[in-house]
Amino acid sequence: MPRIAYVNGRYVRHADAVVHVEDRGYQLADGVYEVCEIAKGFIVDEKGHLDRLGRSLSELRMAWPLERQALELIMREVIRRNHVHNGMVYLQVTRGVSPRDHAFPTKPVRPALVVTAKRMDPRAAAKKADKGMAVITVPENRWERVDIKTIGLLPNVLARQAAVDAGAQEAWFVDPDGTVKEGASTNAWIVTNDGSLVTRPADFGILRGITRATVLKVAAELGLKVEERRFSVEEAQTAREAFVTSATSLVTPVVSIDGKAVANGHPGSIARSLREAFFAIAEKSPTC
Ligand code: PMP
């Protein structure tokens, strides 16, 4: 069964899914994207992801490629055609195809839309969560609007590769004041020694993670105290637990930071309970 992608109005074989060489996403990273988790036949937190897509588009003065409801239908069709019960759906919108020029196209162009979906084995993610991940830290070198989910991900790519080169799985961006921003593709959290969850406030300095928002709800449900404040690398290294959140990794424990074990170097129990309670609390919309 071949994989199918949606590209600008057509469902095509994934292997043949291509965009124009003058797509502004391809040449200028002039576009935005979203990734939603699909779990047990449901799209997780779809509304939050599409609301954030709308915000990213509007911050960049881009239009929706088509009506939101039509986009929801296309997502479902791509999920259906790829038989995804567990996995992810990816949406990318760019400003469109136009002769290369930094300024916006003067002639109106239609934003370009790509939607893909992929099956993923939830047991692999569970295995990773059981093992926990190693994190390194890297200096923050991104622009000031990382709250916009743009496809311009070069610093994130280099940070993640630095992690891989160091035998780790994620890199945390650190501000000049020594505080942790977020991971290359995850939000960062710690659990203090008295059991409070700490995560950086979602202002302009981090992506306003949809999973982060749901984990805040899960924490409230579990009666956990939460502090939205900055924390330093050192505080994280000496914390009771650390973990990351994202649509595809959900809640994944961090067991070391820059080679220093967090607590006993094994996943902590609070991260585990947040992960276990996540699906029950998250918003779930059927894929068909
Ligand atoms: N920060 C960054 C930089 C990311 O790329 C992601 C993943 N999209 C996240 C945080 C987590 O966001 P979400 O929970 O919405 O997947």
Short mmCIF file of C-alpha atoms in Angstrom, two decimals, residues 16-201:
data_model
loop_
_atom_site.label_atom_id
_atom_site.label_comp_id
_atom_site.label_asym_id
_atom_site.label_seq_id
_atom_site.Cartn_x
_atom_site.Cartn_y
_atom_site.Cartn_z
CA ASP A 16 6.02 11.50 -6.29
CA ALA A 17 5.02 14.34 -3.93
CA VAL A 18 6.92 17.44 -5.06
CA VAL A 19 6.61 21.22 -4.89
CA HIS A 20 7.73 23.87 -7.35
CA VAL A 21 11.37 25.04 -7.16
CA GLU A 22 10.12 28.58 -6.52
CA ASP A 23 7.88 27.61 -3.63
CA ARG A 24 8.80 30.27 -1.07
CA GLY A 25 9.01 27.61 1.60
CA TYR A 26 11.69 25.78 -0.36
CA GLN A 27 13.74 28.90 -1.18
CA LEU A 28 13.13 31.20 1.79
CA ALA A 29 11.62 29.08 4.58
CA ASP A 30 8.63 31.43 4.22
CA GLY A 31 6.06 29.14 5.74
CA VAL A 32 4.59 27.54 8.83
CA TYR A 33 3.70 24.04 9.91
CA GLU A 34 1.94 21.87 12.48
CA VAL A 35 2.32 18.32 13.68
CA CYS A 36 -0.56 16.53 15.41
CA GLU A 37 -0.37 13.20 17.11
CA ILE A 38 -2.79 10.49 16.07
CA ALA A 39 -3.49 8.04 18.87
CA LYS A 40 -5.93 5.13 18.81
CA GLY A 41 -7.73 6.60 15.80
CA PHE A 42 -8.09 10.11 17.24
CA ILE A 43 -6.36 13.37 16.37
CA VAL A 44 -5.00 14.68 19.65
CA ASP A 45 -5.63 18.36 20.47
CA GLU A 46 -6.59 19.17 16.87
CA LYS A 47 -8.27 22.43 17.83
CA GLY A 48 -5.19 23.67 19.68
CA HIS A 49 -2.94 22.84 16.73
CA LEU A 50 -5.21 24.49 14.17
CA ASP A 51 -5.70 27.56 16.39
CA ARG A 52 -1.90 27.85 16.60
CA LEU A 53 -1.60 27.41 12.82
CA GLY A 54 -4.04 30.31 12.41
CA ARG A 55 -1.95 32.42 14.77
CA SER A 56 1.32 31.56 12.99
CA LEU A 57 -0.26 32.44 9.63
CA SER A 58 -1.60 35.73 10.88
CA GLU A 59 1.71 36.73 12.54
CA LEU A 60 3.36 36.26 9.12
CA ARG A 61 0.50 37.97 7.24
CA MET A 62 -0.32 34.81 5.35
CA ALA A 63 -3.80 33.62 4.47
CA TRP A 64 -5.25 30.19 5.20
CA PRO A 65 -4.68 28.07 2.08
CA LEU A 66 -8.35 27.10 2.25
CA GLU A 67 -11.12 27.20 4.83
CA ARG A 68 -10.29 25.59 8.14
CA GLN A 69 -13.08 23.04 7.75
CA ALA A 70 -11.76 22.00 4.35
CA LEU A 71 -8.29 21.61 5.86
CA GLU A 72 -9.76 19.38 8.58
CA LEU A 73 -11.33 17.21 5.88
CA ILE A 74 -8.05 16.95 3.95
CA MET A 75 -6.19 15.96 7.14
CA ARG A 76 -8.70 13.17 7.68
CA GLU A 77 -8.51 12.04 4.07
CA VAL A 78 -4.71 11.84 4.25
CA ILE A 79 -4.94 9.93 7.53
CA ARG A 80 -7.52 7.57 5.99
CA ARG A 81 -5.60 6.97 2.79
CA ASN A 82 -2.47 6.12 4.80
CA HIS A 83 -4.35 3.90 7.26
CA VAL A 84 -2.93 5.75 10.23
CA HIS A 85 -4.37 4.59 13.55
CA ASN A 86 -1.34 5.67 15.56
CA GLY A 87 1.18 8.17 14.22
CA MET A 88 1.20 11.76 13.12
CA VAL A 89 -0.19 14.17 10.57
CA TYR A 90 1.99 17.00 9.23
CA LEU A 91 0.65 20.22 7.65
CA GLN A 92 2.78 22.81 5.95
CA VAL A 93 1.61 26.11 4.51
CA THR A 94 3.97 28.39 2.58
CA ARG A 95 3.34 31.81 1.10
CA GLY A 96 3.14 30.16 -2.30
CA VAL A 97 5.02 29.97 -5.58
CA SER A 98 6.43 33.20 -6.94
CA PRO A 99 9.62 34.47 -8.67
CA ARG A 100 12.32 34.59 -6.02
CA ASP A 101 12.31 37.89 -4.14
CA HIS A 102 12.60 38.52 -0.42
CA ALA A 103 9.59 40.86 -0.34
CA PHE A 104 6.10 39.37 -0.48
CA PRO A 105 4.79 38.62 -3.99
CA THR A 106 3.17 41.69 -5.48
CA LYS A 107 0.71 39.63 -7.52
CA PRO A 108 -1.56 37.68 -5.18
CA VAL A 109 -0.52 34.03 -4.94
CA ARG A 110 -2.30 31.15 -3.32
CA PRO A 111 -0.58 29.80 -0.20
CA ALA A 112 0.80 26.32 -0.88
CA LEU A 113 -0.40 23.41 1.23
CA VAL A 114 1.19 20.02 1.88
CA VAL A 115 -0.31 17.40 4.19
CA THR A 116 1.36 14.09 4.99
CA ALA A 117 0.66 11.39 7.55
CA LYS A 118 2.80 8.64 8.94
CA ARG A 119 2.14 5.51 10.92
CA MET A 120 4.17 5.15 14.11
CA ASP A 121 4.39 2.30 16.56
CA PRO A 122 3.29 3.55 19.99
CA ARG A 123 5.40 0.79 21.57
CA ALA A 124 8.56 2.44 20.23
CA ALA A 125 7.63 5.76 21.89
CA ALA A 126 6.76 3.94 25.12
CA LYS A 127 10.15 2.22 25.03
CA LYS A 128 11.90 5.59 24.65
CA ALA A 129 9.91 6.98 27.56
CA ASP A 130 10.86 3.98 29.70
CA LYS A 131 14.51 4.57 28.93
CA GLY A 132 14.46 8.36 29.17
CA MET A 133 16.57 10.69 27.09
CA ALA A 134 19.92 12.40 27.38
CA VAL A 135 19.93 16.14 26.74
CA ILE A 136 22.76 18.55 25.99
CA THR A 137 22.57 22.33 26.20
CA VAL A 138 23.43 24.78 23.42
CA PRO A 139 23.45 28.59 23.37
CA GLU A 140 20.21 30.17 22.14
CA ASN A 141 20.89 31.42 18.63
CA ARG A 142 17.39 31.69 17.19
CA TRP A 143 15.39 34.80 16.33
CA GLU A 144 13.05 36.48 18.81
CA ARG A 145 9.79 35.08 17.44
CA VAL A 146 10.17 31.37 18.11
CA ASP A 147 6.55 31.45 19.27
CA ILE A 148 5.70 31.36 15.54
CA LYS A 149 5.92 27.80 14.26
CA THR A 150 7.88 28.50 11.09
CA ILE A 151 9.59 25.97 8.87
CA GLY A 152 12.83 27.97 9.31
CA LEU A 153 14.40 25.38 11.59
CA LEU A 154 18.11 25.57 10.84
CA PRO A 155 19.24 26.38 14.42
CA ASN A 156 17.01 23.53 15.63
CA VAL A 157 18.52 21.19 13.05
CA LEU A 158 22.07 22.08 14.12
CA ALA A 159 21.19 21.81 17.80
CA ARG A 160 19.63 18.37 17.34
CA GLN A 161 22.66 17.21 15.33
CA ALA A 162 24.96 18.46 18.10
CA ALA A 163 22.91 16.30 20.49
CA VAL A 164 23.21 13.28 18.21
CA ASP A 165 26.97 13.87 17.83
CA ALA A 166 27.23 13.89 21.63
CA GLY A 167 25.26 10.64 21.91
CA ALA A 168 22.21 12.48 23.26
CA GLN A 169 18.65 12.72 21.92
CA GLU A 170 17.69 16.38 22.47
CA ALA A 171 19.36 19.78 22.84
CA TRP A 172 18.03 22.53 25.10
CA PHE A 173 18.54 26.15 24.02
CA VAL A 174 19.94 28.24 26.87
CA ASP A 175 19.70 32.03 27.17
CA PRO A 176 22.76 34.15 28.05
CA ASP A 177 21.36 34.39 31.62
CA GLY A 178 21.83 30.61 31.95
CA THR A 179 18.13 29.75 31.86
CA VAL A 180 16.65 27.00 29.72
CA LYS A 181 14.36 28.01 26.86
CA GLU A 182 13.16 24.78 25.21
CA GLY A 183 14.39 21.84 23.18
CA ALA A 184 15.02 21.69 19.43
CA SER A 185 11.52 20.23 19.05
CA THR A 186 10.21 19.93 22.60
CA ASN A 187 9.29 22.06 25.61
CA ALA A 188 11.42 21.64 28.73
CA TRP A 189 10.22 20.92 32.28
CA ILE A 190 11.66 20.05 35.66
CA VAL A 191 10.20 18.76 38.92
CA THR A 192 11.63 20.47 41.99
CA ASN A 193 12.67 18.55 45.08
CA ASP A 194 9.38 19.47 46.75
CA GLY A 195 7.41 18.06 43.79
CA SER A 196 6.41 21.23 41.88
CA LEU A 197 6.46 21.25 38.10
CA VAL A 198 8.41 24.13 36.58
CA THR A 199 8.32 25.24 32.95
CA ARG A 200 9.25 28.50 31.28
CA PRO A 201 6.35 30.94 30.72
#
